[in-house]
Amino acid sequence: MTDRKQFRDLAEPSALHDAIDDLDIAAGTESVPLAEAGSRVVAERVDAGIDVPGFDRSTKDGYAVRARDTFDASEGDPVELSLVGTIEAGDPPDITVSTGEAVSIATGASIPRGADAVVPVERTTRESDEEDDIVSIRTGVAPGDNVMYSGEDVAVGDRAVGPGTVLTPRDVGLLAALGVESVPVVERPTVGIVSTGDELVRPGEPIDDERGQIYDLNTYATAAAVRAAGGRPEIFAHVEDDYDRMFDTLESAGERCDLVLSSGSTSASASDVLYRVIEDHGTLDLHGVAVKPGRPTIVGHIAETPYVGLPGNPVSALSIFRSFVASAIREAAGRPSESAPTLDGRMAAPKRYSEGRTYLLPVAVIEDADGDILVYPVDKGSGAITSLTEADGVVEMPPETEYLEAGGSVTVDLFSADTRPPTVLGIGESDPLFNRLLDRIDGPRYLPHGSREGRRRLRDGVPDFALLAEADAAAVSGETIGRFSREWGFIVSPGNPEGVAEPVDLLDVESFCNLSEASGLRSAFDSTLETIAEERDTTRAELAGGIDGYGWAVSGIRSPARRVAEGEATAGLGLRYAATELDVDFVPIGTQTLSVVAADERVEKEGMRRLRTVLETDSGELAPSMAGYDVSTD
């Protein structure tokens, strides 16, 4: 074996489609109990073995009669018939109706001998005395009125469900009515799922950040995607980047499954051994495709079982699965092919791309004030799962397309046919109080990317509103529809063992955890350092350079507090609320005002009106229960 540092020639996307379509994934057929048949695909036609109904039955509550006895009946001149009995649903029809007689009958009950119609109870009047039981008929009926004859619904030999039918609750109900106990269905293809990588840890197990460990999200995301496509996922233990262990795991999966999907170790470097295993012990039909994300994709066979190697980055893996693999699993499961739902819109922000590959650009959609669709990129890199969870679909950029201009028309390939634009879209500061307020709005979408990013995106015309710190709010146009303040300072261990009382004390702490530069809270901290630096006749950079960990920046507003609580840092930048929540100490430094700034052209959107109401009425209810918040800010 030789080390390969480069990919083979990258295949075109059409070649990847062809390679996957050529894989034989079909699993066969099986018989399942009717109770488990819902949503399964019928493999063979099922015919009715009985008549439904199997007897003539009443479709109304009323009276079974000989129709000719009622021909002269009317509201003004009713016909009187003698009541000779009652038949409930399930009773044997052991009564015979003769001329001038009627039988009380319930919906679904058998029509008695001699009767050929049913008069609805609301068109009758019943009179009883000690000697006679009489019913007055106030309308005429014809033979067959309000009667369903045997086999009228389904007759013996009729086609009940045909091959390829995806069994709905209605279909299952029909089969139950026919007495069908089990149904022949297309067997779900068993799809083995193997994640690779020394750094992976299964959810529920402890994780070691210092060793670069991450939770194995690909296994579970891929399993969910397989199940949604109609397959039956079988999860195997993740395997380290070791040739022999990789082969053993893939061979075992290949022996038990109809298709094997792996993720990770698909690149062509010396540390990525998966393609070598496939080459040595199976067939390697394709390695590398001219698609972003998803270039290091493998197609072949292992243990004579179809195999697809997905990239390790979650966005790449799920993008390749959705665009190329899902349809093959659907076909193998007998499920009808789905036309990808699309939505036309205009780019709210530009996107530049020049790598010479087809780009499946993750995007999200929002409506402007006129109800027109705006499309904005949410690509945060193939290593960020939120590039997909925040996205509604993808815009395909062909290799020759290097730029999508703002306002340009695009077509979005939606992830789901029921995708709807959010009622409101916001971008800005991460804030616990605001998160709770958003819970009181139906269908919002909020991207906590920081005050600086919120300001930029609001200027670009992407969101309906932005949650901004004071300086950023002053730098954009828009209507402020809400405002509140939060107390910020330093999170310290219980008892404040290092005696932190003011910012300069951070020069002496063992380790400090900061927030990213995108955060408005970080801006407040840096402004404070700027003031101190001027007083000391130095620069903020020099002052910050003396703080051990100043550059150790995290994104989550609670993350510094968590690191202090877990002993990973001795101090951190944060909110009083976060310190209270995690039961650590807090050193107050100042308060920060956040403003909800609405885009002028969208302030009257229905979702924005609801947001304004929530800010005006609910913030005063929630804030008192959250330490450090004040909604009385002018």
XYZ file of C-alpha atoms in Angstrom:
634
model
C 0.000 0.000 0.000
C 1.247 3.492 -0.850
C 0.357 6.796 0.685
C -1.913 8.815 -1.579
C -1.902 12.533 -0.917
C -4.294 13.630 -3.654
C -7.713 12.623 -4.873
C -8.244 10.812 -8.074
C -9.813 12.912 -10.792
C -12.967 14.397 -9.325
C -16.125 12.906 -10.810
C -18.972 15.091 -11.987
C -22.169 15.039 -9.864
C -23.944 13.083 -12.617
C -21.331 10.337 -12.299
C -22.010 10.094 -8.562
C -25.730 9.783 -9.270
C -25.024 7.005 -11.779
C -22.652 5.138 -9.457
C -25.173 5.112 -6.608
C -28.063 4.214 -8.929
C -26.074 1.188 -10.105
C -25.836 -0.195 -6.564
C -28.205 -3.111 -5.956
C -29.748 -2.259 -2.601
C -33.117 -4.057 -2.871
C -33.849 -6.242 0.160
C -36.811 -8.408 -0.924
C -40.273 -8.828 0.613
C -41.714 -9.884 3.950
C -45.088 -10.356 5.603
C -45.927 -8.136 8.563
C -48.895 -8.112 10.966
C -51.604 -5.669 9.985
C -51.011 -3.682 13.176
C -47.439 -2.972 12.007
C -48.227 -2.346 8.335
C -48.903 1.392 8.474
C -46.635 3.397 6.123
C -45.153 0.201 4.677
C -45.113 -0.406 0.921
C -47.313 -3.222 -0.414
C -45.304 -5.820 -2.332
C -48.178 -7.793 -3.903
C -51.798 -7.052 -4.736
C -54.249 -7.893 -1.956
C -57.765 -8.847 -3.110
C -60.946 -8.875 -1.055
C -61.724 -12.358 0.239
C -65.172 -11.387 1.515
C -67.990 -9.030 0.649
C -68.100 -5.792 2.612
C -70.637 -5.566 3.982
C -71.415 -9.246 4.110
C -75.112 -8.536 4.572
C -77.679 -5.911 3.640
C -77.489 -3.247 6.323
C -79.149 -0.017 7.313
C -77.288 3.241 6.835
C -79.681 5.175 9.083
C -81.364 4.935 12.446
C -85.049 4.493 11.599
C -87.569 1.872 10.527
C -87.148 -0.984 8.051
C -90.230 -1.159 5.814
C -91.612 -2.420 2.533
C -91.092 0.619 0.320
C -94.477 0.227 -1.420
C -96.223 0.705 1.929
C -94.876 4.287 2.057
C -95.554 5.505 -1.469
C -98.564 7.613 -0.398
C -96.999 8.979 2.805
C -96.519 12.721 3.272
C -96.160 15.274 6.048
C -99.855 16.129 5.876
C -101.096 12.578 5.381
C -98.747 10.070 7.087
C -98.992 6.313 6.720
C -99.358 4.272 9.900
C -97.515 0.959 10.199
C -97.480 -1.569 13.008
C -94.174 -1.868 14.835
C -93.293 -5.574 15.091
C -89.793 -5.538 16.590
C -86.371 -3.979 16.983
C -82.978 -4.873 15.460
C -79.754 -3.412 16.861
C -76.347 -3.619 15.189
C -75.053 -7.144 15.703
C -78.499 -8.664 16.254
C -79.613 -11.525 14.015
C -82.420 -10.372 11.648
C -84.882 -13.014 12.818
C -87.942 -10.884 12.064
C -89.936 -10.859 8.838
C -91.611 -7.639 7.727
C -95.002 -8.090 6.142
C -97.332 -5.620 4.446
C -98.308 -2.816 6.845
C -95.468 -3.549 9.261
C -92.197 -1.867 10.282
C -89.176 -2.814 12.375
C -87.133 -0.319 14.439
C -83.547 -0.549 13.172
C -80.155 0.942 14.137
C -77.424 2.141 11.798
C -75.342 -0.853 10.703
C -77.978 -3.435 11.637
C -79.064 -6.184 9.221
C -82.117 -5.523 7.100
C -84.839 -8.031 8.083
C -86.513 -10.321 5.578
C -89.356 -8.679 3.692
C -88.031 -5.100 4.102
C -86.368 -3.288 1.209
C -85.907 0.280 2.538
C -85.356 2.305 5.715
C -87.260 5.432 6.696
C -85.050 7.839 8.757
C -86.283 8.228 12.330
C -86.584 12.000 11.958
C -89.310 11.506 9.321
C -91.455 9.372 11.641
C -93.595 9.626 14.772
C -94.032 6.724 17.154
C -97.263 6.228 19.093
C -97.742 3.451 21.668
C -100.606 2.342 23.906
C -101.391 -0.812 25.807
C -102.729 -2.573 22.730
C -100.774 -1.210 19.748
C -97.301 0.079 18.846
C -97.719 2.312 15.799
C -95.195 4.332 13.776
C -96.408 7.141 11.506
C -94.357 7.490 8.311
C -94.292 11.069 6.987
C -92.317 10.475 3.786
C -92.231 7.960 0.999
C -89.110 5.877 0.281
C -88.070 3.837 -2.735
C -86.637 0.327 -2.659
C -82.989 0.497 -1.588
C -83.232 3.885 0.144
C -80.872 4.004 3.164
C -79.778 0.411 2.567
C -76.242 -0.766 1.712
C -76.440 -4.116 0.017
C -74.033 -6.982 0.579
C -70.793 -6.398 -1.367
C -71.749 -2.860 -2.309
C -68.701 -1.396 -0.549
C -66.204 -4.111 -1.537
C -67.042 -7.325 -3.347
C -65.195 -10.631 -3.197
C -62.313 -10.531 -5.674
C -62.085 -6.749 -5.814
C -58.592 -5.234 -5.735
C -58.157 -3.851 -2.230
C -54.593 -2.495 -2.448
C -52.050 -2.869 -5.209
C -48.269 -3.257 -5.258
C -46.430 -0.040 -4.501
C -49.195 1.334 -2.287
C -47.834 3.154 0.747
C -50.311 2.002 3.368
C -52.197 4.873 4.945
C -54.457 4.546 8.004
C -57.373 4.367 5.547
C -55.780 1.433 3.704
C -55.094 -0.371 6.962
C -58.713 0.165 7.952
C -59.904 -1.345 4.671
C -57.683 -4.399 5.101
C -58.961 -4.808 8.646
C -62.537 -4.688 7.329
C -61.592 -7.496 4.932
C -60.228 -9.591 7.785
C -56.636 -9.431 6.517
C -54.270 -10.501 9.289
C -50.882 -9.889 7.636
C -49.716 -7.950 4.602
C -46.940 -8.673 2.068
C -44.698 -5.616 2.023
C -41.400 -4.531 0.546
C -38.693 -5.244 3.078
C -36.950 -2.167 4.311
C -33.317 -2.246 3.209
C -31.029 -2.646 6.188
C -28.453 0.127 6.134
C -25.353 -0.307 8.262
C -24.013 2.943 9.703
C -20.363 3.205 10.670
C -18.722 6.411 11.870
C -14.944 6.627 11.888
C -12.485 8.729 13.813
C -10.310 8.537 16.915
C -12.010 11.645 18.309
C -15.586 10.334 18.396
C -17.577 9.690 21.573
C -21.124 8.346 21.737
C -23.743 10.662 23.313
C -24.205 9.850 26.982
C -20.523 9.093 27.536
C -18.105 11.590 29.123
C -16.176 13.793 26.722
C -12.630 15.134 27.032
C -12.284 18.535 25.355
C -8.542 18.610 25.929
C -8.141 15.511 23.749
C -10.232 17.108 21.023
C -13.071 14.649 21.491
C -16.460 15.383 19.957
C -19.801 13.659 20.134
C -20.616 11.346 17.251
C -23.484 13.222 15.639
C -23.061 11.699 12.157
C -24.233 8.260 13.281
C -27.510 9.547 14.670
C -28.188 12.150 11.991
C -27.530 9.603 9.247
C -29.683 6.981 10.980
C -32.574 9.453 11.130
C -32.106 10.285 7.445
C -32.065 6.579 6.532
C -35.263 5.971 8.481
C -36.974 8.949 6.816
C -36.018 7.562 3.399
C -37.626 4.208 4.217
C -34.580 2.218 5.296
C -33.881 0.375 8.544
C -30.685 1.717 10.110
C -28.369 -0.613 12.000
C -25.770 1.251 14.017
C -22.302 -0.231 14.475
C -19.736 0.877 17.008
C -17.635 3.711 15.657
C -14.163 2.656 14.583
C -10.805 4.358 14.942
C -8.654 5.205 11.935
C -6.987 1.798 11.975
C -6.810 -0.323 8.812
C -7.475 -3.743 10.376
C -10.279 -2.547 12.659
C -11.819 -0.643 9.776
C -11.845 -3.763 7.616
C -13.294 -5.959 10.367
C -16.121 -3.515 11.062
C -16.990 -2.900 7.425
C -16.847 -6.602 6.612
C -19.204 -7.396 9.485
C -21.561 -4.637 8.393
C -21.436 -5.852 4.805
C -22.390 -9.381 5.788
C -25.463 -8.213 7.713
C -26.735 -5.269 5.682
C -28.053 -4.398 2.232
C -26.078 -1.142 2.147
C -23.199 0.144 4.249
C -22.780 3.859 4.926
C -19.695 5.175 6.644
C -18.730 8.713 7.511
C -15.227 10.074 7.856
C -11.786 8.882 6.781
C -12.735 9.284 3.115
C -10.034 11.760 2.130
C -6.880 10.740 0.352
C -4.227 11.533 2.971
C -2.019 8.991 4.703
C -4.175 9.054 7.863
C -7.384 8.287 5.956
C -7.355 4.532 5.457
C -10.921 3.807 4.457
C -10.437 4.020 0.709
C -7.521 1.586 1.022
C -9.754 -0.954 2.770
C -12.323 -0.687 -0.021
C -9.683 -1.011 -2.719
C -8.041 -4.032 -1.082
C -11.150 -5.942 -0.013
C -13.882 -4.802 -2.376
C -14.333 -2.477 -5.300
C -13.753 1.241 -5.404
C -15.996 2.625 -8.146
C -15.700 6.333 -7.377
C -13.560 8.425 -5.048
C -13.991 12.161 -5.068
C -16.747 14.237 -6.615
C -16.748 17.841 -7.829
C -19.319 18.980 -5.260
C -19.044 21.358 -2.304
C -19.655 20.244 0.354
C -18.925 16.556 -0.140
C -15.816 16.201 -2.285
C -14.300 13.155 -0.491
C -17.183 10.766 -1.269
C -16.599 7.051 -1.995
C -18.836 4.577 -3.838
C -18.075 0.880 -4.180
C -18.653 -2.509 -2.560
C -17.432 -4.199 0.605
C -18.014 -7.944 1.105
C -20.034 -7.719 -2.119
C -22.401 -5.307 -0.380
C -23.077 -1.837 -1.819
C -21.095 0.788 0.023
C -21.080 4.593 0.172
C -18.449 6.464 2.147
C -19.772 9.848 3.268
C -17.416 12.664 4.291
C -16.806 13.154 7.995
C -18.019 16.732 8.274
C -21.706 16.610 9.191
C -22.842 19.165 6.634
C -20.974 17.335 3.884
C -22.302 13.944 4.995
C -25.948 15.018 5.197
C -25.754 17.037 1.981
C -24.417 14.082 0.007
C -26.966 11.755 1.603
C -29.886 14.053 0.818
C -28.820 14.870 -2.733
C -27.558 11.459 -3.889
C -28.211 8.546 -1.499
C -31.734 9.078 -0.155
C -33.420 8.439 -3.503
C -31.642 5.078 -3.874
C -32.865 3.963 -0.449
C -36.383 5.116 -1.256
C -36.361 3.105 -4.463
C -35.025 0.012 -2.685
C -37.772 0.397 -0.072
C -40.385 0.557 -2.825
C -41.360 4.076 -1.891
C -42.427 6.444 -4.677
C -39.828 8.859 -5.906
C -40.252 12.379 -4.646
C -39.912 15.465 -6.746
C -37.697 17.783 -4.770
C -39.869 20.671 -3.534
C -38.615 24.042 -4.692
C -39.214 27.673 -3.877
C -38.320 30.694 -5.994
C -37.002 33.832 -4.375
C -34.508 36.670 -4.476
C -31.087 36.715 -2.821
C -31.164 38.982 0.222
C -27.378 39.061 0.371
C -24.686 38.286 -2.210
C -22.592 35.115 -2.277
C -19.246 34.688 -3.980
C -17.755 31.297 -4.879
C -14.890 30.359 -7.173
C -13.666 26.818 -6.438
C -14.744 25.290 -9.743
C -17.089 22.696 -8.198
C -20.843 22.465 -7.950
C -21.735 24.217 -4.712
C -24.776 23.056 -2.733
C -25.119 26.321 -0.840
C -27.183 26.015 2.373
C -29.733 28.817 2.477
C -32.737 29.893 4.499
C -35.806 31.859 3.465
C -37.797 34.734 4.904
C -40.719 36.822 3.654
C -40.416 40.557 3.186
C -43.234 42.954 4.058
C -44.989 42.205 0.747
C -44.857 38.431 1.232
C -42.104 37.944 -1.357
C -39.459 35.322 -0.632
C -35.943 36.422 0.283
C -33.101 33.888 0.320
C -29.966 34.267 2.418
C -26.860 32.045 2.801
C -26.281 30.301 6.128
C -23.060 28.508 5.232
C -20.840 28.440 8.327
C -18.517 25.776 6.952
C -18.927 22.037 6.495
C -17.900 21.379 10.095
C -20.878 23.292 11.524
C -24.064 21.263 11.840
C -26.055 24.493 12.224
C -25.336 25.210 8.552
C -28.076 22.653 7.942
C -30.287 23.104 11.001
C -30.581 26.820 10.273
C -31.132 26.175 6.564
C -34.359 25.508 4.681
C -32.686 24.077 1.594
C -29.870 24.580 -0.858
C -29.226 26.692 -3.918
C -27.142 24.819 -6.466
C -24.324 26.959 -7.841
C -22.837 25.346 -10.972
C -19.037 25.432 -11.327
C -19.232 28.306 -13.794
C -21.302 30.471 -11.412
C -18.937 32.506 -9.267
C -21.311 35.113 -7.875
C -24.928 35.390 -6.780
C -25.869 39.049 -6.538
C -28.242 40.544 -3.998
C -31.679 40.774 -5.565
C -30.928 38.049 -8.103
C -33.501 35.315 -8.703
C -32.693 31.835 -7.381
C -34.486 28.523 -6.913
C -34.199 26.819 -3.531
C -34.271 23.019 -3.362
C -36.132 22.657 -0.080
C -35.264 20.007 2.505
C -38.959 19.404 3.158
C -42.190 19.939 1.242
C -43.797 21.514 4.324
C -41.073 24.132 4.759
C -42.536 27.532 5.546
C -40.690 30.805 6.116
C -40.405 31.736 9.789
C -42.856 34.298 11.096
C -39.926 36.523 12.057
C -36.182 36.331 11.513
C -33.765 37.921 13.943
C -29.974 38.035 14.216
C -27.878 39.429 17.051
C -26.879 39.000 20.673
C -27.337 35.754 22.544
C -29.464 36.569 25.559
C -31.379 34.358 28.039
C -34.265 36.799 28.590
C -34.789 37.346 24.896
C -34.759 33.582 24.297
C -37.675 33.221 26.710
C -39.571 36.001 24.992
C -39.130 34.268 21.640
C -40.778 31.164 23.127
C -44.011 33.174 23.213
C -44.051 33.703 19.446
C -45.155 31.066 16.960
C -42.578 30.048 14.368
C -39.694 32.494 14.945
C -36.117 31.947 13.853
C -33.283 33.618 15.739
C -29.583 33.370 14.948
C -27.451 34.331 17.993
C -24.404 35.362 15.984
C -23.570 38.449 18.040
C -24.338 42.145 17.971
C -21.736 42.959 15.322
C -23.100 40.343 12.910
C -26.650 41.457 13.641
C -25.751 45.011 12.708
C -24.095 43.888 9.454
C -26.964 41.640 8.423
C -29.586 44.302 9.256
C -27.722 46.711 6.979
C -27.725 44.045 4.246
C -31.504 43.681 4.513
C -31.516 40.059 5.686
C -33.385 39.878 9.051
C -36.635 41.430 10.197
C -34.889 42.674 13.325
C -31.606 42.572 15.211
C -30.870 42.460 18.945
C -28.011 44.930 19.307
C -25.746 46.498 21.900
C -25.877 50.298 22.215
C -23.049 51.181 19.835
C -24.290 48.826 17.140
C -27.896 49.998 17.547
C -26.779 53.600 17.064
C -24.965 52.686 13.852
C -27.983 51.319 11.943
C -31.278 52.707 10.756
C -34.471 51.089 11.938
C -37.190 51.369 14.538
C -36.406 50.339 18.110
C -39.387 48.278 19.281
C -37.973 47.093 22.609
C -35.125 47.667 25.012
C -33.814 46.147 28.235
C -30.606 46.080 30.241
C -28.539 43.289 31.748
C -25.824 43.388 34.401
C -22.427 42.139 33.276
C -19.144 41.495 34.988
C -16.843 38.631 35.877
C -17.803 35.098 36.800
C -15.560 33.722 39.553
C -15.382 30.563 41.620
C -17.488 30.410 44.799
C -15.925 32.604 47.453
C -13.921 34.541 44.833
C -10.629 32.969 45.990
C -8.474 35.199 43.756
C -10.106 38.385 45.054
C -11.237 39.788 41.719
C -12.903 43.162 42.327
C -12.217 45.165 39.155
C -10.909 44.569 35.607
C -7.239 45.158 36.481
C -7.404 42.250 38.909
C -7.662 39.949 35.888
C -3.945 40.549 35.332
C -3.307 38.312 38.328
C -5.827 35.486 37.752
C -4.618 32.072 36.739
C -6.876 31.757 33.672
C -9.606 33.898 32.121
C -12.328 32.851 29.650
C -13.480 35.564 27.267
C -16.353 35.884 24.796
C -15.849 36.188 21.041
C -15.392 39.564 19.399
C -18.834 39.237 17.763
C -20.484 39.523 21.178
C -21.804 42.850 22.377
C -20.767 41.849 25.893
C -17.182 41.512 24.673
C -17.463 45.005 23.186
C -18.531 46.361 26.579
C -15.568 44.641 28.234
C -13.130 45.919 25.621
C -14.460 49.482 26.024
C -13.816 49.241 29.755
C -10.271 48.029 29.090
C -9.802 50.917 26.639
C -10.703 53.427 29.353
C -8.346 51.786 31.848
C -5.553 51.706 29.269
C -5.902 55.440 28.641
C -5.722 56.114 32.381
C -2.530 54.025 32.567
C -1.048 55.621 29.445
C -0.895 52.310 27.598
C -2.904 50.528 24.930
C -5.789 48.148 25.257
C -3.818 45.495 23.370
C -0.937 45.716 25.840
C -3.302 45.625 28.801
C -5.248 42.695 27.391
C -2.005 40.878 26.627
C -1.354 40.660 30.358
C -4.588 38.780 30.994
C -3.937 35.054 30.842
C -6.649 33.704 28.550
C -7.895 37.001 27.115
C -7.712 35.346 23.694
C -9.493 32.207 24.921
C -12.787 33.237 23.418
C -15.979 31.203 23.308
C -19.297 32.008 21.638
C -22.010 30.915 24.045
C -23.166 33.577 26.496
C -23.168 30.960 29.294
C -19.936 29.231 28.242
C -17.475 31.243 30.409
C -19.665 30.657 33.469
C -19.786 26.936 32.729
C -16.019 26.765 32.402
C -15.595 28.528 35.755
C -18.167 26.240 37.389
C -16.336 23.176 36.060
C -12.911 24.443 37.183
C -11.556 24.986 33.661
C -11.101 28.727 34.259
C -10.748 30.865 37.361
C -12.641 33.834 35.916
C -14.795 34.540 32.919
C -16.771 37.293 31.235
C -20.520 36.942 31.685
C -23.880 37.950 33.094
C -25.108 37.989 36.672
C -27.924 35.727 35.500
C -25.449 33.085 34.273
C -23.552 33.164 37.565
C -26.779 32.743 39.533
C -27.926 29.941 37.284
C -24.675 27.981 37.752
C -24.254 28.819 41.448
C -20.903 30.602 41.133
C -19.935 34.099 42.296
C -20.253 37.312 40.337
C -18.257 40.559 40.324
C -20.424 43.363 38.843
C -18.744 45.778 36.431
C -21.576 47.487 34.572
C -24.881 47.223 32.776
C -25.462 46.868 29.081
C -28.544 48.002 27.203
C -29.787 45.836 24.341
C -32.187 47.168 21.719
C -34.491 45.268 19.401
C -34.139 47.187 16.146
C -36.663 46.391 13.399
C -35.988 46.864 9.699
C -38.053 49.874 8.630
C -39.633 48.094 5.682
C -40.768 45.094 7.752
C -41.894 46.594 11.027
C -45.573 46.048 10.134
C -45.218 42.348 9.328
C -47.668 40.290 11.348
C -44.848 38.444 13.124
C -43.153 41.735 13.982
C -46.368 43.115 15.441
C -46.577 40.028 17.636
C -42.934 40.494 18.703
C -43.614 44.110 19.636
C -46.573 43.028 21.775
C -44.514 40.373 23.554
C -41.736 42.884 24.258
C -44.215 45.388 25.663
C -46.238 42.999 27.801
C -44.226 39.883 28.630
C -40.737 41.223 29.332
C -41.982 42.895 32.519
C -43.426 39.564 33.635
C -40.253 37.529 32.974
C -37.451 39.914 33.951
C -38.031 39.952 37.742
C -37.358 36.220 37.904
C -34.020 36.585 36.091
C -31.153 38.055 38.105
C -29.525 41.163 36.683
C -32.227 42.203 34.223
C -34.120 45.497 34.071
C -36.835 46.307 31.505
C -37.447 49.850 32.741
C -34.646 51.224 30.553
C -35.719 54.467 28.853
